[in-house]
Coordinates of C-alpha atoms in Angstrom, one line a residue:
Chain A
X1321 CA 15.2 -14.8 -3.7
X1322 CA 11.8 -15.4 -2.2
X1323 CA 9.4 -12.3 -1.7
X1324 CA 7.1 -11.9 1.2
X1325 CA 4.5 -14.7 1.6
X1326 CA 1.4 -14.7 3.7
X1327 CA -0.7 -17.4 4.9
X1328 CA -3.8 -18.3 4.4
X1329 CA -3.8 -16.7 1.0
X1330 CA -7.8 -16.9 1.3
X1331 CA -9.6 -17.2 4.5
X1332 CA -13.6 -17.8 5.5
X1333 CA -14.7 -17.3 8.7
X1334 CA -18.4 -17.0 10.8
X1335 CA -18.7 -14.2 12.3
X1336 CA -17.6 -14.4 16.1
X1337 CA -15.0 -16.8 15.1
X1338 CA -11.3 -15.8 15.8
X1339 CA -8.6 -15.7 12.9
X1340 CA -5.1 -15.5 12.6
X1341 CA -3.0 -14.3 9.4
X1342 CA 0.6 -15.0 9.0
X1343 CA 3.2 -12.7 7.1
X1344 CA 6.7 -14.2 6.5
X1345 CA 8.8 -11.4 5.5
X1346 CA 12.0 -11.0 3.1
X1347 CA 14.5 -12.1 5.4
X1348 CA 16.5 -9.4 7.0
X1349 CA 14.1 -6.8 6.1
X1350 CA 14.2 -4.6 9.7
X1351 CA 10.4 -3.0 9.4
X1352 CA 6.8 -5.0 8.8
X1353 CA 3.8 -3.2 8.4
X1354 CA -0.2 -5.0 8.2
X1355 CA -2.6 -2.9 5.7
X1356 CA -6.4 -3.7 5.0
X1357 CA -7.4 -3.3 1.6
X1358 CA -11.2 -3.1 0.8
X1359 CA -12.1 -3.2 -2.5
X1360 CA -11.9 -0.6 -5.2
X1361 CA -9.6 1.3 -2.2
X1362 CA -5.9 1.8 -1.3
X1363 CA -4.5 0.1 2.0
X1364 CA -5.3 1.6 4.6
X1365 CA -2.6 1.1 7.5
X1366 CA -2.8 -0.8 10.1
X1367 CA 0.3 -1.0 12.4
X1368 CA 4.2 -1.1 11.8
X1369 CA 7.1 -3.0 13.5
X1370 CA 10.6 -2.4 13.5
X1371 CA 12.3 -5.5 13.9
X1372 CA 9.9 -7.2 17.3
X1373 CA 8.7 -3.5 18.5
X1374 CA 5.9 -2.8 17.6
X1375 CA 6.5 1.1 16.9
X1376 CA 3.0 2.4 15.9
X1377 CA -0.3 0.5 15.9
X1378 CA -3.0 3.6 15.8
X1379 CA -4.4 2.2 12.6
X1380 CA -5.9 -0.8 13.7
X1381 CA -9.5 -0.2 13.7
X1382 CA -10.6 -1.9 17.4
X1383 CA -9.4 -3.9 20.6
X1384 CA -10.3 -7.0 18.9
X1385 CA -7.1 -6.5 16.2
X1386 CA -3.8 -7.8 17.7
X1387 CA -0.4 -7.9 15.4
X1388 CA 3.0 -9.3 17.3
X1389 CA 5.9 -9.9 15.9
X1390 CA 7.9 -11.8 18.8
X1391 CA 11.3 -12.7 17.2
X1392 CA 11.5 -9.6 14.8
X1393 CA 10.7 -11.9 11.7
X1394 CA 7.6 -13.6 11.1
X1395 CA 4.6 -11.9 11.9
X1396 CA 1.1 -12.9 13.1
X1397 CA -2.1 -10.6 12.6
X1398 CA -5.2 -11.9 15.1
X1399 CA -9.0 -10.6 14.8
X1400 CA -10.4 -11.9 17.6
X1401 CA -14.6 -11.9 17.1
X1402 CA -14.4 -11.4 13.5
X1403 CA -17.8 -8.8 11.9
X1404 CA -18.2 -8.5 8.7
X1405 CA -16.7 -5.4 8.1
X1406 CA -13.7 -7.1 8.7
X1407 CA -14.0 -8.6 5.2
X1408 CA -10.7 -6.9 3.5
X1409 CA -7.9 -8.3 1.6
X1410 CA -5.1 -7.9 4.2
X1411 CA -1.5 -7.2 3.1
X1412 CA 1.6 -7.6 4.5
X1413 CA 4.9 -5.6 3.7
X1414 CA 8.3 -5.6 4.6
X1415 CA 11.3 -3.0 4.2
X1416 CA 15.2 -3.0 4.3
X1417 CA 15.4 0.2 6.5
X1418 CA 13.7 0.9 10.1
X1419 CA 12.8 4.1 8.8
X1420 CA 10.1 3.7 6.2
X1421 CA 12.0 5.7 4.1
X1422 CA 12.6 2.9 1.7
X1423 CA 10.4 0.8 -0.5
X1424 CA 8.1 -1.6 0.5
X1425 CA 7.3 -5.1 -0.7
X1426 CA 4.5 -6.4 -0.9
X1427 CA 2.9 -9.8 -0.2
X1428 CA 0.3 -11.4 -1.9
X1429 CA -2.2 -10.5 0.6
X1430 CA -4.9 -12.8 2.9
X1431 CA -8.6 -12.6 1.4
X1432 CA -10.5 -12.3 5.0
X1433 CA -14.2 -13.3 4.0
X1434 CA -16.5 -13.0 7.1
X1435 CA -20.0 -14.4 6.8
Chain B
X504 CA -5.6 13.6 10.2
X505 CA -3.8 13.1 7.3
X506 CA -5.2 12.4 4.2
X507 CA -3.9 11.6 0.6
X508 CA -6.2 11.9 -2.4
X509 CA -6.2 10.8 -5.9
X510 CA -7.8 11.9 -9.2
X511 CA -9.3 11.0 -11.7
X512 CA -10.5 7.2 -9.8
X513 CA -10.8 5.9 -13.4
X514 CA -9.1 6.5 -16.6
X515 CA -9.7 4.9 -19.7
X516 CA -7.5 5.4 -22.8
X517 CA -6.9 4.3 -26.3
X518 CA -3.6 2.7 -26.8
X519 CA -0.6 5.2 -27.5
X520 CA -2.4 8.1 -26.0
X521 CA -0.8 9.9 -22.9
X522 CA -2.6 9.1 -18.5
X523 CA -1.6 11.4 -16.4
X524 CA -3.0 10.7 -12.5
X525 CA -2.8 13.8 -9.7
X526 CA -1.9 12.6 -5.5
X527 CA -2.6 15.7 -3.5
X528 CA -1.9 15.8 0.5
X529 CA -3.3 17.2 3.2
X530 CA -0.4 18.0 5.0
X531 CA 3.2 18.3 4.1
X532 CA 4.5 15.3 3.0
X533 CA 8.3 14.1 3.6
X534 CA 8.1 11.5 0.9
X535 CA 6.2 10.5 -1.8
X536 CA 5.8 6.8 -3.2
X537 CA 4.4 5.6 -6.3
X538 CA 3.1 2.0 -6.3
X539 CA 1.4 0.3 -9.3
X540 CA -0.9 -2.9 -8.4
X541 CA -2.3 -5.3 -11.3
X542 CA -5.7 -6.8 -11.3
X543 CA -5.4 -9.4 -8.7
X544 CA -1.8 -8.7 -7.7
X545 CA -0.4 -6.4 -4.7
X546 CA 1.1 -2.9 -5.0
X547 CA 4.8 -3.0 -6.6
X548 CA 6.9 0.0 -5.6
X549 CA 7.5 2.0 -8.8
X550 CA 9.8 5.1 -7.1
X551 CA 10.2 7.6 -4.5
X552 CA 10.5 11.3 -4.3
X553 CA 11.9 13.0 -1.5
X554 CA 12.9 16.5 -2.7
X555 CA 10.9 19.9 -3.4
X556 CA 10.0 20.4 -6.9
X557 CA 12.0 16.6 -7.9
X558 CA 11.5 14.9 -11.4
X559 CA 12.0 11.5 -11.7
X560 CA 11.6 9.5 -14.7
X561 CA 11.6 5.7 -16.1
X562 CA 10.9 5.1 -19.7
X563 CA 7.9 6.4 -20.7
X564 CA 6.8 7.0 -16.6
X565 CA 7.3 10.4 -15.3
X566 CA 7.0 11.6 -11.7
X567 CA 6.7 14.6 -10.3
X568 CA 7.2 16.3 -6.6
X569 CA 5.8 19.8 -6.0
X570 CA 7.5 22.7 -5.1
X571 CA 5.3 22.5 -1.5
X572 CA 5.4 18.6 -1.3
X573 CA 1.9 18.6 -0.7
X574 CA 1.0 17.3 -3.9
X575 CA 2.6 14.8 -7.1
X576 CA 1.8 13.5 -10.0
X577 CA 2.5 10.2 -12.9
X578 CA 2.4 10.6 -16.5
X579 CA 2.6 8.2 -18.7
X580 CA 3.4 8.4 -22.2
X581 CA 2.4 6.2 -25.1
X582 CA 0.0 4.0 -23.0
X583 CA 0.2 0.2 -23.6
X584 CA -1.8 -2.3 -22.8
X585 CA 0.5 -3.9 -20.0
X586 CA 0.2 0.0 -18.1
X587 CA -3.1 -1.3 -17.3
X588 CA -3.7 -1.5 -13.3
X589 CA -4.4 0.8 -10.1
X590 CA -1.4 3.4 -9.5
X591 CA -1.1 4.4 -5.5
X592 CA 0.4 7.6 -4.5
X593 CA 1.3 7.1 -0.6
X594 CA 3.2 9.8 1.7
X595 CA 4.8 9.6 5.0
X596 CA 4.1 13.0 7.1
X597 CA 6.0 14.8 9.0
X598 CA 5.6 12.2 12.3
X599 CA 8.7 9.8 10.2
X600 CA 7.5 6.9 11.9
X601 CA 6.8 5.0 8.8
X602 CA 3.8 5.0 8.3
X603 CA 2.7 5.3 5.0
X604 CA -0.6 6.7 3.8
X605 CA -2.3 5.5 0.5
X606 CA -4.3 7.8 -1.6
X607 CA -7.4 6.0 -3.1
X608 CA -5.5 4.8 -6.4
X609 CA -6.4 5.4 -10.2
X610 CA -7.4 2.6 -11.8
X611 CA -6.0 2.6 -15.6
X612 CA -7.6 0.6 -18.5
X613 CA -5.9 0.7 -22.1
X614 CA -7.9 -0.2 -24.7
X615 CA -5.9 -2.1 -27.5

C-alpha cells in the first residue's frame, strides 16, 4: 500500500516569500505530526494532530508557522515570510493510534531551501 | 524541558565488529523508540520499548530499556555494510500527548 507522500519533495524560496508543504498521510492513520530536520540533527518536533485537532503545536518555532489539517487527512504546513533559518528538511509522519504510542511512518520529507 | 541525548555522534567500524549507541533522557521517559534513517532516506521505526528494565531483540539488533527509563541503548552485532545509517532514540515523557522527542542520532559507517 502507499506510504506517506509529501509535496514539494524539494522547495526554493526568497526569503519573505510564503510556502506551503503538503503531507498526504497513510490512509486511516488517526495522528500526523510535522518535524524539521536540520542537517547532521534528529527532527525536532513541530506540532501533532489527532485526526483534524490539532492537539499540541508548542514546537513550532514562531507565529509565522501554521499547520491545519481540516478534514483529519491531508495536511498542509505554511511559513509565512520564510528566513533563512527556516532552511530544514521538513518531515511528515503519520500513526495508526491517537496516542503516539505506536510507530510512526515517515515520509520522504520537503527540502525547504531559503535564499 | 525535555531533552534526549545520544553518544557517541559518529561510529566508524570494520565489518563484522560489534556498535553499540547510548540514548539517555532527561526526564522519565514512558516510551522509548528506535528509528534507523539511511543516507538520504527518512527515519524507519525499528522497535519500541515501554517497560522498566525491557530487552528486545531482532537478529543481530539488540535493545535495551533501563531499569529507570531514563536511559537505552542498540547493539549491533556483526556489523555489515547495509547497518550503515543514523540510528534515533526518541521518547515520549510523561505529558502522553504524543509528542515524540529525538535524540541527536549516531551516525554509523561500516567499512567493507
Amino acid at each position: 500500500g502507499a506510504g506517506v507522500s509529501q509535496s514539494p519533495r524539494y522547495k526554493v524560496a526568497k526569503r519573505g516569500q510564503d510556502v506551503a508543504l503538503r503531507c498526504d498521510p497513510i490512509s486511516g492513520h488517526v495522528s500526523l505530526f510535522w518535524y524539521q530536520q536540520a542537517l547532521g540533527q534528529g527532527p525536532e518536533f513541530l506540532t501533532y494532530f489527532q485526526n483534524e485537532a490539532q492537539l499540541d503545536k508548542s514546537g513550532l518555532p514562531s507565529d509565522r508557522f501554521f499547520a491545519e489539517r481540516p478534514e483529519g487527512s491531508v495536511s498542509t504546513l505554511k511559513i509565512q515570510r520564510t528566513q533563512q533559518e527556516d532552511s530544514a528538511v521538513y518531515l511528515c509522519a503519520s500513526s495508526l493510534m491517537g496516542t503516539g504510542w505506536d510507530e510512526q511512518f515517515f515520509g520522504p520529507g520537503t527540502r525547504l531551501t531559503v535564499l | 524541558g525535555q531533552q534526549v541525548m545520544q553518544i557517541p555522534q559518529y561510529q566508524h567500524v570494520q565489518e563484522g565488529e560489534d556498535f553499540t549507541t547510548y540514548c539517555n533522557s532527561s526526564t522519565t521517559l514512558s516510551n522509548i523508540q528506535w528509528y534507523k534513517q539511511r543516507p538520504g532516506g527518512h527515519p524507519v521505526f525499528l522497535i519500541q520499548l515501554v517497560k522498566s528494565g525491557e530487552v528486545k531483540k531482532q537478529k543481530r539488533l539488540t535493545f535495551q530499556f533501563g531499569e529507570a527509563k531514563k536511559n537505552s541503548s542498540l547493539h549491533i552485532t556483526a556489523t555489515q555494510t547495509t547497518d550503515v545509517g543514523t540510528y534515533f532514540c526518541a521518547g515520549i515523557g510523561s505529558s502522553n500527548t504524543g509528542k515524540l522527542i529525538f535524540g541527536q542520532g549516531t551516525t554509523l559507517q561500516v567499512k567493507p
